[in-house]
Amino acid sequence: MKSFLLAIALYGALSCALPLTQEADQVAEADLDFAKKYIENYYPDSASTPVIRSKGSDDIPADKIRLMQERFGLKVTGRLDSNTLALMRKPRCGVPDVAEYSTFPGDPAWKKTKLTYSILNYTPDMDRADVDVAIERAWKVWSDVTPLTFTRVYGKPADIEISFAARSHGDYIPFDGPGGQLAHAFSPAYGGNAHFDEDESWVRDLTGVNLFLVAAHEFGHSLGLRHSGIWGALMFPTYQATDPQNFRLHRDDIEGIQSLYGPPEGGENGDGDDSSSGNPEPATEAPSTDLCDPRLAFDAVCSLRGETMFFKNNFFWRKNPQRRDVEKVPISAFWPSLSKGIDAAYEVKADDTVFLFKGHKYWATKGNIIQRGFPKNIHSLGLPKSVKSIDAAAHDHNSKKTYFFSGNSYWRYDEAQKSMEKGYPRKISADFHQVGSKVDAAFLNHGHFYLFVGSEQYEFDSGTKRFIGIKKSNSWFGCQ
């Protein structure tokens, strides 16, 4: 297993920005070298990342540039343009934006709710009392919305240790002086310790680097959170110098931490700050972390390169047939723009492509790379305008046909002809009458059709539609 060492890196603003019309082949050599290192650090090579070179960008893969642009809401060109370079120099966290998601084994959370912390030393930049208050406030950000409690201990081992250090400090990831990495923290599996760069100017306001804001972000990592793809969220990769006195935890952060630990005792979910979306949404119920909970239901199920993915809210469980354990992974760790969850998914193995659906849009992905030209409207598939979203989808690898379920009807799509087949839609109850009139998720596997309704799955022969039996949705995990 690999540890996730998480560091916030702060870079100065460009003093001489490139003109907006400058193309990739006109990028200065120094900027090109900087961009190469940025891509190497935050978009490392993996088996799932195709290496397609960008014109004028030497050996920088265009797909990686496109992924970075898509993640940060830039115009997706695959070229190293000036807007992309400017964003590369913005304050950000040192953890890679893409990684082999197997590095997050199992449930990335503490197994207890009462945690202790210790402050090993202090920065001379602030009064000790102000440091204590900033650290305590940073922990309170998370205890206010979870059942977690954080108690400071003195002179004895703590669950999480907090320290200030400069340059090399014993963890093989040295800090780099003023204006570089601000801090880094380890995941729960590796102790959750948080280190802050002593060469920074730590302050209680915004005249330097605000300790409370950085600590709150780092403690999110210490508790198991990865980065958010939502602008304005505390866990967004870039450092955001917002007013610490009027700080409100973003709804995305609340949903993320509650998906690991649940809401605080009493069931309050916290209202959060959802100002970046414009339309506040109600907090969604956190998915059960117990795969054998008999009430567990899935939003979508699909295969991915020999594995099976079970989606629930903003997470998915990853089942490998050659491994006994099941991994729980934030969707944002693989597809940042879909961090809020999906409605349906299916894989076309012949094309090594997974299609993901949310509302009236859908995305085509290869591994964790969203393909150029997506998202598209679901009506481009030939669905009628009356269909507002897809409830479930499943692909038959033998016939090359895909089934789409919406409401009480289903359609069959010919992947080769790229068109809906005649004779559809049909009523779900007409061909799968044991199911009823609505399906939550669907999956085709080895000639068997699995339709998920709530916490139950109905199994059919995919050719004859013959009903085989009914099981709990989580029977895939050996649950009785």
Coordinates of C-alpha atoms in Angstrom, one line a residue:
M1 CA 0.0 0.0 0.0
K2 CA 1.1 3.5 -0.7
S3 CA 0.5 6.3 1.8
F4 CA -1.2 9.5 0.8
L5 CA 1.0 12.3 2.0
L6 CA -1.0 15.4 1.6
A7 CA 0.6 18.8 1.3
I8 CA -0.7 22.3 0.4
A9 CA 1.7 24.1 -2.0
L10 CA 1.5 27.8 -2.4
Y11 CA 3.0 29.4 -5.5
G12 CA 3.3 33.2 -6.1
A13 CA 1.1 34.8 -8.8
L14 CA 2.6 35.2 -12.2
S15 CA 4.3 38.6 -12.4
C16 CA 4.4 38.5 -16.2
A17 CA 1.4 36.6 -17.4
L18 CA 1.4 35.2 -20.9
P19 CA -1.1 36.8 -23.3
L20 CA -4.4 34.9 -23.6
T21 CA -3.8 34.2 -27.2
Q22 CA -0.5 32.6 -26.8
E23 CA -0.5 29.0 -28.0
A24 CA 1.3 26.0 -26.5
D25 CA 4.1 26.0 -29.0
Q26 CA 5.0 29.6 -27.9
V27 CA 5.3 28.7 -24.2
A28 CA 8.6 29.8 -22.7
E29 CA 11.0 27.1 -21.8
A30 CA 10.9 27.9 -18.1
D31 CA 7.1 27.7 -18.1
L32 CA 7.2 24.4 -20.1
D33 CA 9.7 22.9 -17.5
F34 CA 7.4 24.1 -14.7
A35 CA 4.3 22.6 -16.4
K36 CA 6.1 19.3 -16.9
K37 CA 7.0 19.0 -13.3
Y38 CA 3.4 20.0 -12.3
I39 CA 1.9 17.2 -14.5
E40 CA 4.5 14.7 -13.2
N41 CA 3.6 15.6 -9.6
Y42 CA -0.1 15.8 -9.8
Y43 CA -1.0 13.7 -12.8
P44 CA 1.4 10.8 -12.6
D45 CA 1.6 8.0 -15.1
S46 CA -0.6 4.9 -14.5
A47 CA -1.8 2.0 -16.6
S48 CA -5.1 3.7 -17.1
T49 CA -3.7 6.9 -18.5
P50 CA -3.1 6.9 -22.3
V51 CA -0.1 8.9 -23.3
I52 CA -1.2 11.3 -26.1
R53 CA 1.2 14.1 -26.7
S54 CA 0.1 17.7 -26.9
K55 CA 1.3 19.8 -29.8
G56 CA 4.1 22.1 -28.8
S57 CA 4.2 20.7 -25.3
D58 CA 7.0 18.2 -25.9
D59 CA 6.4 15.1 -23.7
I60 CA 3.4 16.4 -21.7
P61 CA 0.4 14.0 -22.4
A62 CA -2.5 16.0 -23.9
D63 CA -5.0 13.8 -22.0
K64 CA -3.4 14.8 -18.7
I65 CA -3.7 18.5 -19.7
R66 CA -7.3 18.0 -20.7
L67 CA -8.0 16.2 -17.4
M68 CA -6.5 19.0 -15.4
Q69 CA -8.5 21.6 -17.4
E70 CA -11.7 19.6 -16.9
R71 CA -11.1 19.3 -13.2
F72 CA -10.6 23.0 -12.7
G73 CA -13.4 24.2 -15.0
L74 CA -11.1 25.6 -17.7
K75 CA -11.7 25.4 -21.4
V76 CA -10.7 21.9 -22.4
T77 CA -8.2 22.1 -25.2
G78 CA -5.4 19.7 -24.3
R79 CA -3.0 22.6 -25.0
L80 CA -0.7 24.3 -22.5
D81 CA -2.4 27.7 -22.9
S82 CA -1.8 30.7 -20.7
N83 CA -5.0 30.2 -18.6
T84 CA -3.8 26.6 -17.8
L85 CA -0.3 27.8 -16.9
A86 CA -1.7 30.5 -14.6
L87 CA -3.9 28.0 -12.8
M88 CA -0.9 25.7 -12.4
R89 CA 0.8 28.4 -10.4
K90 CA -2.2 29.0 -8.0
P91 CA -2.0 27.8 -4.4
R92 CA -2.8 24.1 -4.2
C93 CA -2.4 20.9 -2.3
G94 CA 0.5 18.6 -3.0
V95 CA -1.4 15.4 -3.3
P96 CA -1.8 14.1 -6.9
D97 CA -5.1 14.9 -8.6
V98 CA -5.1 11.4 -10.2
A99 CA -3.7 8.3 -8.7
E100 CA -4.2 4.5 -8.7
Y101 CA -7.3 4.4 -6.5
S102 CA -6.1 1.0 -5.0
T103 CA -4.0 3.2 -2.8
F104 CA -7.1 3.9 -0.7
P105 CA -7.8 0.3 0.6
G106 CA -11.0 -0.3 2.4
D107 CA -12.8 2.4 4.4
P108 CA -10.5 5.4 4.8
A109 CA -11.7 6.4 8.3
W110 CA -10.8 6.0 11.9
K111 CA -12.4 3.1 13.6
K112 CA -13.3 5.1 16.7
T113 CA -15.0 8.4 17.3
K114 CA -13.1 9.7 20.3
L115 CA -9.7 10.9 19.1
T116 CA -6.8 12.6 20.8
Y117 CA -4.2 15.1 19.6
S118 CA -1.1 16.7 20.8
I119 CA 0.8 19.8 19.8
L120 CA 4.5 18.9 19.9
N121 CA 5.9 22.4 19.4
Y122 CA 4.9 25.9 18.4
T123 CA 5.6 28.4 15.7
P124 CA 7.3 31.6 17.0
D125 CA 5.1 33.6 14.6
M126 CA 2.1 33.5 16.9
D127 CA 1.3 33.6 20.6
R128 CA 0.9 30.1 21.9
A129 CA -2.6 30.8 23.0
D130 CA -3.5 31.9 19.5
V131 CA -2.0 28.6 18.1
D132 CA -4.1 26.6 20.6
V133 CA -7.2 28.4 19.6
A134 CA -6.6 28.0 15.9
I135 CA -6.0 24.3 16.3
E136 CA -9.0 23.8 18.5
R137 CA -11.2 25.7 16.1
A138 CA -10.0 23.6 13.2
W139 CA -11.0 20.4 15.0
K140 CA -14.3 21.9 15.9
V141 CA -15.1 22.4 12.2
W142 CA -15.3 18.6 11.9
S143 CA -16.7 17.7 15.3
D144 CA -19.7 20.1 14.7
V145 CA -20.9 17.9 11.8
T146 CA -19.9 14.4 13.0
P147 CA -20.0 12.2 16.1
L148 CA -16.2 12.7 16.4
T149 CA -14.6 14.3 19.5
F150 CA -11.1 15.7 19.7
T151 CA -9.3 15.9 23.0
R152 CA -5.9 17.4 23.5
V153 CA -3.5 15.4 25.6
Y154 CA -0.1 16.4 27.2
G155 CA 3.0 14.3 27.7
K156 CA 1.6 11.0 26.4
P157 CA 0.9 9.4 23.0
A158 CA -1.9 10.9 21.0
D159 CA -3.8 9.6 18.0
I160 CA -2.7 12.6 15.9
E161 CA 0.4 14.6 16.5
I162 CA 0.8 18.2 15.2
S163 CA 4.1 19.9 14.7
F164 CA 5.9 22.8 13.0
A165 CA 9.2 22.1 11.1
A166 CA 11.3 23.5 8.3
R167 CA 13.0 21.8 5.4
S168 CA 13.8 18.1 6.1
H169 CA 11.9 16.9 9.2
G170 CA 12.0 13.2 9.3
D171 CA 9.3 12.0 6.9
Y172 CA 11.2 12.0 3.6
I173 CA 9.1 14.9 2.2
P174 CA 11.0 18.0 3.1
F175 CA 9.4 21.4 3.0
D176 CA 10.9 23.9 0.6
G177 CA 11.1 27.3 2.3
P178 CA 8.8 30.3 2.2
G179 CA 6.2 30.3 -0.4
G180 CA 6.3 26.6 -1.1
Q181 CA 4.5 23.8 0.6
L182 CA 2.4 25.1 3.5
A183 CA 1.6 21.8 5.3
H184 CA 0.9 18.2 4.8
A185 CA -1.0 15.4 6.7
F186 CA -1.2 11.7 6.6
S187 CA -4.4 9.6 6.1
P188 CA -5.9 7.6 9.1
A189 CA -4.2 4.4 8.0
Y190 CA -0.8 6.2 8.5
G191 CA -1.6 8.0 11.8
G192 CA -3.1 11.2 10.6
N193 CA -0.2 13.4 11.8
A194 CA -0.1 17.0 10.5
H195 CA 3.1 19.0 9.8
F196 CA 3.2 22.7 9.2
D197 CA 6.1 24.5 7.4
E198 CA 7.9 26.7 9.9
D199 CA 9.3 28.9 7.1
E200 CA 5.8 30.2 6.4
S201 CA 4.5 33.3 8.1
W202 CA 1.6 31.9 10.3
V203 CA -1.0 34.4 11.4
R204 CA -4.5 34.5 13.0
D205 CA -5.8 36.9 10.3
L206 CA -5.1 37.2 6.5
T207 CA -1.8 39.2 6.6
G208 CA 0.1 35.9 6.1
V209 CA -0.9 32.3 6.0
N210 CA -3.9 31.7 8.2
L211 CA -3.2 28.8 10.5
F212 CA -6.9 28.0 11.2
L213 CA -7.8 27.6 7.5
V214 CA -4.8 25.5 6.6
A215 CA -5.2 23.3 9.8
A216 CA -8.9 22.7 9.1
H217 CA -8.0 21.6 5.5
E218 CA -5.2 19.3 6.8
F219 CA -7.3 17.8 9.5
G220 CA -9.8 16.8 6.8
H221 CA -7.1 14.7 5.3
S222 CA -6.2 13.4 8.8
L223 CA -9.8 12.1 9.1
G224 CA -9.8 10.4 5.7
L225 CA -11.1 13.0 3.2
R226 CA -9.5 13.4 -0.2
H227 CA -9.8 16.6 -2.3
S228 CA -13.1 18.0 -3.4
G229 CA -13.8 19.1 -7.0
I230 CA -16.1 21.9 -5.8
W231 CA -14.9 25.5 -5.8
G232 CA -15.4 27.0 -2.4
A233 CA -15.2 23.7 -0.5
L234 CA -12.6 23.6 2.3
M235 CA -11.2 20.4 0.8
F236 CA -10.7 22.0 -2.7
P237 CA -7.0 21.6 -3.7
T238 CA -6.1 25.3 -3.7
Y239 CA -5.6 27.3 -0.6
Q240 CA -8.4 29.8 -0.2
A241 CA -7.8 32.9 2.0
T242 CA -11.4 33.4 3.2
D243 CA -12.4 35.4 6.2
P244 CA -11.6 33.0 9.1
Q245 CA -14.1 34.8 11.5
N246 CA -17.0 34.1 9.2
F247 CA -16.0 30.7 8.0
R248 CA -18.7 28.2 7.2
L249 CA -18.1 24.6 6.2
H250 CA -19.3 23.9 2.6
R251 CA -22.1 21.4 2.1
D252 CA -19.7 19.3 0.0
D253 CA -17.3 18.9 2.9
I254 CA -20.2 18.0 5.2
E255 CA -21.4 15.3 2.9
G256 CA -17.9 14.0 2.5
I257 CA -17.1 13.7 6.2
Q258 CA -20.6 12.4 7.1
S259 CA -20.2 9.7 4.4
L260 CA -17.3 8.4 6.6
Y261 CA -18.6 9.0 10.1
G262 CA -22.3 9.9 9.8
P263 CA -24.0 13.0 11.3
P264 CA -23.5 14.1 14.9
E265 CA -25.5 12.5 17.7
G266 CA -29.0 13.7 17.4
G267 CA -29.1 13.4 13.6
E268 CA -28.3 17.0 12.7
N269 CA -26.6 17.1 9.3
G270 CA -25.5 20.7 9.4
D271 CA -26.7 23.3 6.8
G272 CA -23.3 24.1 5.4
D273 CA -22.4 26.7 2.8
D274 CA -23.5 25.9 -0.7
S275 CA -22.9 29.4 -2.1
S276 CA -20.9 28.1 -5.1
S277 CA -23.9 26.2 -6.5
G278 CA -26.5 28.9 -6.2
N279 CA -29.2 26.4 -5.2
P280 CA -28.7 24.7 -1.8
E281 CA -29.5 21.0 -1.8
P282 CA -30.7 18.9 1.1
A283 CA -28.0 16.8 2.7
T284 CA -28.2 13.3 1.3
E285 CA -28.3 10.2 3.6
A286 CA -24.8 8.9 4.1
P287 CA -24.2 5.4 2.6
S288 CA -23.8 2.6 5.1
T289 CA -20.2 1.7 5.7
D290 CA -21.5 -1.8 6.6
L291 CA -21.7 -3.7 3.3
C292 CA -23.8 -6.4 5.1
D293 CA -26.5 -3.9 6.3
P294 CA -29.7 -5.6 4.9
R295 CA -31.1 -2.1 4.0
L296 CA -28.2 -1.2 1.7
A297 CA -29.3 -0.1 -1.8
F298 CA -27.2 1.0 -4.8
D299 CA -27.6 3.9 -7.2
A300 CA -25.7 2.1 -10.0
V301 CA -23.7 -1.0 -10.7
C302 CA -21.2 -1.6 -13.6
S303 CA -18.0 -3.4 -14.5
L304 CA -14.7 -1.7 -15.0
R305 CA -11.7 -3.6 -16.5
G306 CA -12.7 -6.9 -14.8
E307 CA -13.9 -5.4 -11.5
T308 CA -17.4 -4.5 -10.4
M309 CA -18.3 -1.0 -9.1
F310 CA -21.3 -0.5 -6.7
F311 CA -22.2 3.2 -6.5
K312 CA -24.0 4.9 -3.6
N313 CA -24.2 8.6 -3.1
N314 CA -20.7 10.1 -3.5
F315 CA -18.8 6.8 -3.1
F316 CA -18.5 3.5 -4.8
W317 CA -17.4 0.1 -3.6
R318 CA -14.9 -1.7 -5.8
K319 CA -15.0 -5.5 -6.0
N320 CA -12.1 -7.4 -7.5
P321 CA -12.8 -11.1 -8.2
Q322 CA -9.2 -12.0 -7.2
R323 CA -9.4 -10.3 -3.8
R324 CA -11.5 -10.9 -0.8
D325 CA -11.6 -7.4 0.5
V326 CA -13.9 -4.7 -0.9
E327 CA -12.6 -1.1 -1.3
K328 CA -14.7 2.0 -0.6
V329 CA -13.6 4.9 -2.8
P330 CA -14.9 8.5 -3.1
I331 CA -16.1 9.1 -6.7
S332 CA -14.2 12.4 -6.7
A333 CA -11.0 10.4 -6.4
F334 CA -11.6 8.9 -9.8
W335 CA -14.0 11.3 -11.6
P336 CA -13.8 14.7 -9.8
S337 CA -16.6 16.3 -11.9
L338 CA -19.0 13.6 -10.7
S339 CA -18.3 13.9 -7.0
K340 CA -22.0 14.3 -6.1
G341 CA -22.9 10.8 -7.3
I342 CA -24.4 9.2 -10.5
D343 CA -27.7 7.8 -11.6
A344 CA -26.6 5.0 -13.9
A345 CA -23.5 3.4 -15.4
Y346 CA -22.4 0.7 -17.8
E347 CA -19.2 -0.5 -19.5
V348 CA -18.6 -1.3 -23.2
K349 CA -15.6 -3.7 -22.8
A350 CA -14.8 -3.7 -26.5
D351 CA -14.1 0.0 -26.4
D352 CA -12.7 0.1 -22.9
T353 CA -15.2 2.8 -22.1
V354 CA -17.5 3.4 -19.1
F355 CA -20.6 5.6 -19.5
L356 CA -21.8 7.5 -16.5
F357 CA -25.2 9.2 -16.2
K358 CA -26.3 12.1 -14.0
G359 CA -29.6 14.0 -14.7
H360 CA -29.9 14.8 -18.4
K361 CA -26.2 14.4 -19.0
Y362 CA -23.8 11.5 -19.6
W363 CA -20.0 11.1 -19.8
A364 CA -17.8 8.7 -21.6
T365 CA -14.6 7.7 -19.7
K366 CA -11.6 5.5 -20.2
G367 CA -10.2 4.7 -16.8
N368 CA -10.4 8.0 -15.0
I369 CA -10.1 10.2 -18.2
I370 CA -13.3 11.8 -19.3
Q371 CA -13.3 11.8 -23.1
R372 CA -13.3 14.8 -25.3
G373 CA -16.8 16.2 -26.2
F374 CA -18.5 15.1 -23.0
P375 CA -20.8 15.5 -21.2
K376 CA -23.6 15.1 -23.8
N377 CA -27.3 15.3 -23.4
I378 CA -29.0 11.9 -23.0
H379 CA -31.4 12.8 -25.8
S380 CA -28.5 12.5 -28.2
L381 CA -28.9 8.8 -27.7
G382 CA -32.4 8.9 -29.2
L383 CA -34.4 9.0 -26.0
P384 CA -37.5 11.1 -26.2
K385 CA -37.6 14.6 -24.6
S386 CA -40.0 13.3 -22.0
V387 CA -37.1 11.3 -20.4
K388 CA -35.4 13.7 -17.9
S389 CA -32.9 11.2 -16.5
I390 CA -31.8 7.5 -16.6
D391 CA -32.6 5.4 -13.6
A392 CA -30.4 2.4 -14.6
A393 CA -28.4 1.1 -17.5
A394 CA -26.8 -2.3 -18.5
H395 CA -24.8 -3.5 -21.5
D396 CA -24.9 -6.9 -23.1
H397 CA -21.4 -7.6 -24.3
N398 CA -22.5 -10.5 -26.5
S399 CA -25.3 -8.7 -28.4
K400 CA -23.7 -5.2 -28.2
K401 CA -27.0 -3.9 -26.9
T402 CA -27.5 -1.5 -24.0
Y403 CA -30.7 -1.3 -21.9
F404 CA -31.8 2.0 -20.5
F405 CA -34.4 2.2 -17.7
S406 CA -36.4 5.4 -16.9
G407 CA -39.6 5.5 -14.9
N408 CA -41.8 2.5 -15.7
S409 CA -40.2 1.9 -19.2
Y410 CA -37.0 0.7 -20.8
W411 CA -35.3 1.1 -24.1
R412 CA -32.7 -1.0 -26.0
Y413 CA -29.8 0.8 -27.8
D414 CA -27.7 -0.7 -30.5
E415 CA -24.1 0.4 -29.8
A416 CA -22.9 -0.6 -33.3
Q417 CA -25.6 1.4 -35.1
K418 CA -25.7 4.1 -32.5
S419 CA -29.5 4.2 -32.5
M420 CA -32.4 3.1 -30.4
E421 CA -34.0 -0.2 -31.6
K422 CA -37.6 -0.2 -33.0
G423 CA -40.3 -1.7 -30.8
Y424 CA -39.2 0.3 -27.7
P425 CA -39.9 1.6 -25.2
R426 CA -41.5 -1.3 -23.4
K427 CA -43.0 -1.5 -19.9
I428 CA -40.7 -2.9 -17.3
S429 CA -43.6 -4.8 -15.8
A430 CA -44.4 -6.5 -19.1
D431 CA -41.0 -8.2 -19.4
F432 CA -39.8 -8.2 -15.8
H433 CA -43.1 -8.5 -14.0
Q434 CA -41.5 -9.7 -10.7
V435 CA -39.7 -6.4 -10.4
G436 CA -42.7 -4.0 -10.7
S437 CA -42.5 -0.7 -12.4
K438 CA -39.2 1.0 -11.5
V439 CA -35.5 -0.1 -11.3
D440 CA -32.8 1.6 -9.3
A441 CA -29.8 -0.1 -10.9
A442 CA -29.1 -2.8 -13.5
F443 CA -26.2 -5.0 -14.4
L444 CA -25.5 -7.7 -17.0
N445 CA -23.0 -10.4 -16.1
H446 CA -22.3 -13.8 -17.7
G447 CA -25.7 -14.1 -19.3
H448 CA -27.6 -13.0 -16.2
F449 CA -29.6 -9.8 -15.9
Y450 CA -29.6 -8.2 -12.4
L451 CA -32.2 -5.6 -11.7
F452 CA -31.8 -3.8 -8.3
V453 CA -34.9 -2.4 -6.5
G454 CA -34.1 -0.9 -3.1
S455 CA -32.2 -3.5 -1.1
E456 CA -33.1 -6.4 -3.3
Q457 CA -31.9 -7.7 -6.7
Y458 CA -33.9 -9.7 -9.2
E459 CA -32.0 -12.1 -11.4
F460 CA -33.1 -13.0 -14.9
D461 CA -31.8 -14.9 -17.9
S462 CA -30.7 -12.2 -20.2
G463 CA -31.8 -14.0 -23.3
T464 CA -35.2 -15.4 -22.4
K465 CA -36.0 -13.0 -19.5
R466 CA -36.8 -16.0 -17.4
F467 CA -36.9 -15.2 -13.7
I468 CA -34.3 -17.0 -11.7
G469 CA -34.5 -15.6 -8.2
I470 CA -34.3 -12.8 -5.7
K471 CA -31.5 -11.9 -3.3
K472 CA -30.3 -9.0 -1.2
S473 CA -28.4 -6.4 -3.2
N474 CA -25.3 -6.9 -1.1
S475 CA -25.2 -10.7 -1.6
W476 CA -22.3 -9.9 -4.0
F477 CA -20.2 -9.4 -0.9
G478 CA -20.9 -12.8 0.8
C479 CA -23.5 -11.3 3.1
Q480 CA -26.2 -13.7 4.3

